[in-house]
Amino acid sequence: MAEVLWLTAKLAGITTILLLVLATPLSWWLARGRSSLRTSITALVALPIVLPPTVLGFYLLIALGPKSPLMVLLQPFGVRTLAFTFEGLVIGSLIYSLPFAVQPLRNAFLAIGDEPLEAAATLGASSWTSFWRVALPLALPGYVAAAILTFAHTVGEFGVVMMLGGNIPGETTVLSTEIYRLVEGLEWGEAHRLSLMLLVFAFAVLLALLAIERRARVLDPRA
């Protein structure tokens, strides 16, 4: 069981760190950009929220399988497939949890407004300096919310990790798929214990998000 807990925390931690980095420029562009493509890109980013996880997992399984064009390009480097591997789970988690990182960051950047950035510009700060010294500190609550949401959402994944990972012990078995295995094996006591653990975790996550919302209002549902 310790191995399952460690693998779940490892997957959620890596996914959270990578998404905070990858989602920052995308969220900034969605909040501050002027391109006509913003609406389409926003819808594309939010697609995993409404798309059945098994559908996303199915297409990822094809994309990361040995016969996909992507894997054909990587085969000269010794990579035959990423399906049913931990690395494949990370890729799937990045896509599946993307909106849960982007939305809080986008809302945080929108909440900053133009005044602080304009004031920094009048003082001679470049766009890069304004972002790092003005926008980023002001958006810190958004980063906290994004980290909590991304980590929790990754911990709770089931459809994508089952389709893409195959629930291989020691390699792709995480808490959600372990509960499924326990129920299939009629191990109700252990399934209850793990389910209760995730229930308490989910409740703690919601309390933390509500506390952040009260303080910074970065999770405005109207945004």
XYZ file of C-alpha atoms in Angstrom:
223
model
C 0.000 0.000 0.000
C 2.878 2.354 0.705
C 3.997 1.872 -2.888
C 0.564 2.895 -4.179
C 0.523 5.993 -1.965
C 4.020 6.953 -3.078
C 3.211 6.462 -6.763
C 0.037 8.539 -6.423
C 1.873 11.375 -4.637
C 4.718 11.189 -7.159
C 2.352 11.415 -10.133
C 0.358 14.276 -8.599
C 3.488 16.145 -7.514
C 5.249 15.919 -10.886
C 2.065 16.867 -12.720
C 1.488 19.871 -10.457
C 5.018 21.222 -10.803
C 5.082 20.809 -14.579
C 1.635 22.333 -15.048
C 2.419 25.397 -12.932
C 5.329 26.055 -15.280
C 3.552 25.180 -18.530
C 0.265 26.873 -17.650
C 1.842 30.216 -16.703
C 2.532 31.573 -20.218
C -0.725 30.116 -21.546
C -2.762 31.640 -18.709
C -1.029 34.993 -19.127
C -1.799 34.994 -22.853
C -5.434 34.019 -22.263
C -5.791 36.804 -19.689
C -3.816 39.561 -21.366
C -3.672 38.657 -25.058
C -5.717 40.253 -27.789
C -5.798 37.420 -30.311
C -9.103 36.327 -31.829
C -8.046 32.750 -31.099
C -8.378 33.182 -27.342
C -11.960 31.928 -27.235
C -11.136 28.800 -29.215
C -8.010 28.090 -27.154
C -9.945 28.639 -23.909
C -12.532 26.089 -25.044
C -9.799 23.648 -26.054
C -8.075 23.979 -22.674
C -11.377 23.398 -20.861
C -12.287 20.365 -22.985
C -11.037 17.758 -20.444
C -13.626 19.058 -17.953
C -16.557 17.933 -20.097
C -14.903 15.146 -22.107
C -15.393 11.656 -20.628
C -12.049 10.542 -19.146
C -12.284 7.217 -20.973
C -12.489 9.052 -24.304
C -9.418 11.114 -23.504
C -7.655 8.001 -22.207
C -8.534 6.091 -25.367
C -7.067 8.707 -27.697
C -3.990 9.087 -25.510
C -3.557 5.314 -25.605
C -3.546 5.470 -29.400
C -1.263 8.517 -29.486
C 1.284 6.991 -27.135
C 1.055 3.447 -28.489
C 3.806 1.794 -30.552
C 2.054 2.351 -33.889
C 1.394 6.065 -33.507
C 3.354 8.563 -35.644
C 4.737 10.145 -32.482
C 6.205 6.880 -31.236
C 7.601 6.117 -34.700
C 9.581 9.354 -34.437
C 10.855 8.399 -30.983
C 11.762 4.795 -31.744
C 15.279 5.696 -33.002
C 15.879 7.034 -29.471
C 14.854 3.723 -27.914
C 11.294 4.750 -27.011
C 8.862 2.222 -28.470
C 5.751 3.185 -26.488
C 4.682 5.332 -23.555
C 1.418 3.493 -23.004
C 1.252 1.502 -19.751
C 4.217 3.421 -18.316
C 4.536 6.002 -15.550
C 5.821 8.540 -18.077
C 2.666 8.011 -20.108
C 0.576 8.649 -17.002
C 2.387 11.945 -16.484
C 1.583 13.020 -20.053
C -2.042 11.999 -19.636
C -2.289 13.795 -16.304
C -0.819 16.978 -17.787
C -3.558 17.059 -20.403
C -6.373 15.938 -18.119
C -5.519 18.400 -15.325
C -4.564 21.327 -17.582
C -7.794 23.332 -17.070
C -7.446 23.053 -13.294
C -4.119 24.861 -13.496
C -4.974 27.344 -16.232
C -8.297 28.646 -14.899
C -7.101 29.845 -11.450
C -3.978 31.397 -12.991
C -5.988 33.113 -15.713
C -8.421 34.489 -13.126
C -5.535 35.686 -10.962
C -3.903 37.494 -13.875
C -7.241 39.070 -14.832
C -7.768 40.239 -11.252
C -4.509 42.199 -11.319
C -5.941 44.736 -13.758
C -3.986 47.205 -15.861
C -3.028 49.759 -13.211
C -0.112 47.939 -11.513
C 1.434 47.006 -14.851
C 0.980 50.510 -16.247
C 2.578 51.968 -13.119
C 5.548 49.633 -13.535
C 5.862 50.648 -17.187
C 5.920 54.354 -16.308
C 8.822 53.608 -13.953
C 10.762 52.115 -16.837
C 10.180 48.441 -16.141
C 10.213 46.118 -19.128
C 7.371 43.699 -19.775
C 9.510 40.850 -18.444
C 10.377 42.768 -15.260
C 6.748 43.805 -14.770
C 5.653 40.210 -14.971
C 8.224 38.865 -12.494
C 8.150 41.717 -9.996
C 4.534 42.867 -10.203
C 2.203 40.343 -11.807
C 3.683 37.171 -10.348
C 3.608 38.274 -6.678
C 0.071 39.605 -7.057
C -1.029 36.332 -8.656
C 0.415 34.180 -5.866
C -3.023 33.163 -4.479
C -3.884 31.931 -7.949
C -0.779 29.765 -7.964
C -1.703 28.301 -4.597
C -5.215 27.530 -5.840
C -3.888 26.065 -9.084
C -1.427 23.850 -7.207
C -4.111 22.548 -4.832
C -6.620 21.908 -7.609
C -4.121 20.238 -9.909
C -2.708 17.989 -7.209
C -6.157 16.966 -5.950
C -7.540 16.392 -9.434
C -4.572 14.216 -10.363
C -4.949 12.186 -7.180
C -8.583 11.551 -8.088
C -7.996 10.503 -11.700
C -9.452 7.154 -12.695
C -10.594 6.892 -16.311
C -7.440 8.267 -17.884
C -5.010 6.336 -15.690
C -6.966 3.110 -16.131
C -7.126 3.423 -19.912
C -3.584 4.657 -20.362
C -1.817 2.918 -17.484
C -3.567 -0.430 -17.242
C -3.261 -0.581 -13.431
C 0.128 -2.321 -13.428
C 1.337 -2.901 -9.822
C 4.422 -0.873 -8.994
C 4.267 0.993 -12.298
C 0.871 2.588 -12.923
C -1.320 1.596 -9.962
C -2.526 4.679 -8.086
C -5.105 5.106 -5.320
C -8.151 5.388 -7.566
C -7.329 2.266 -9.560
C -6.296 0.398 -6.407
C -9.763 1.013 -4.939
C -11.253 -0.400 -8.130
C -9.056 -3.498 -7.831
C -10.007 -3.976 -4.186
C -13.716 -3.760 -4.966
C -13.309 -6.263 -7.788
C -11.563 -8.583 -5.341
C -14.332 -8.073 -2.746
C -11.808 -6.589 -0.301
C -14.394 -4.193 1.114
C -12.545 -3.237 4.298
C -9.428 -2.005 2.529
C -11.549 -0.321 -0.154
C -13.485 1.518 2.576
C -10.243 2.654 4.202
C -8.771 4.087 1.012
C -12.081 5.633 -0.059
C -12.450 7.349 3.310
C -8.899 8.657 3.004
C -9.715 10.232 -0.365
C -13.012 11.596 0.967
C -11.253 13.400 3.825
C -8.592 14.634 1.415
C -11.208 16.017 -0.996
C -13.033 17.798 1.836
C -9.779 19.368 3.055
C -9.041 20.540 -0.495
C -12.435 22.247 -0.747
C -11.930 23.983 2.594
C -8.538 25.243 1.456
C -9.973 26.546 -1.816
C -12.817 28.316 -0.042
C -10.299 29.992 2.265
C -8.293 31.185 -0.729
C -11.422 32.419 -2.471
C -12.459 34.453 0.539
C -9.062 36.120 0.701
C -8.226 36.715 -2.941
C -11.352 35.940 -4.968
C -9.355 34.274 -7.721
C -11.902 31.524 -8.301
C -14.767 33.776 -9.428
C -17.180 31.482 -11.331
C -18.156 34.402 -13.575
C -14.589 34.651 -14.958
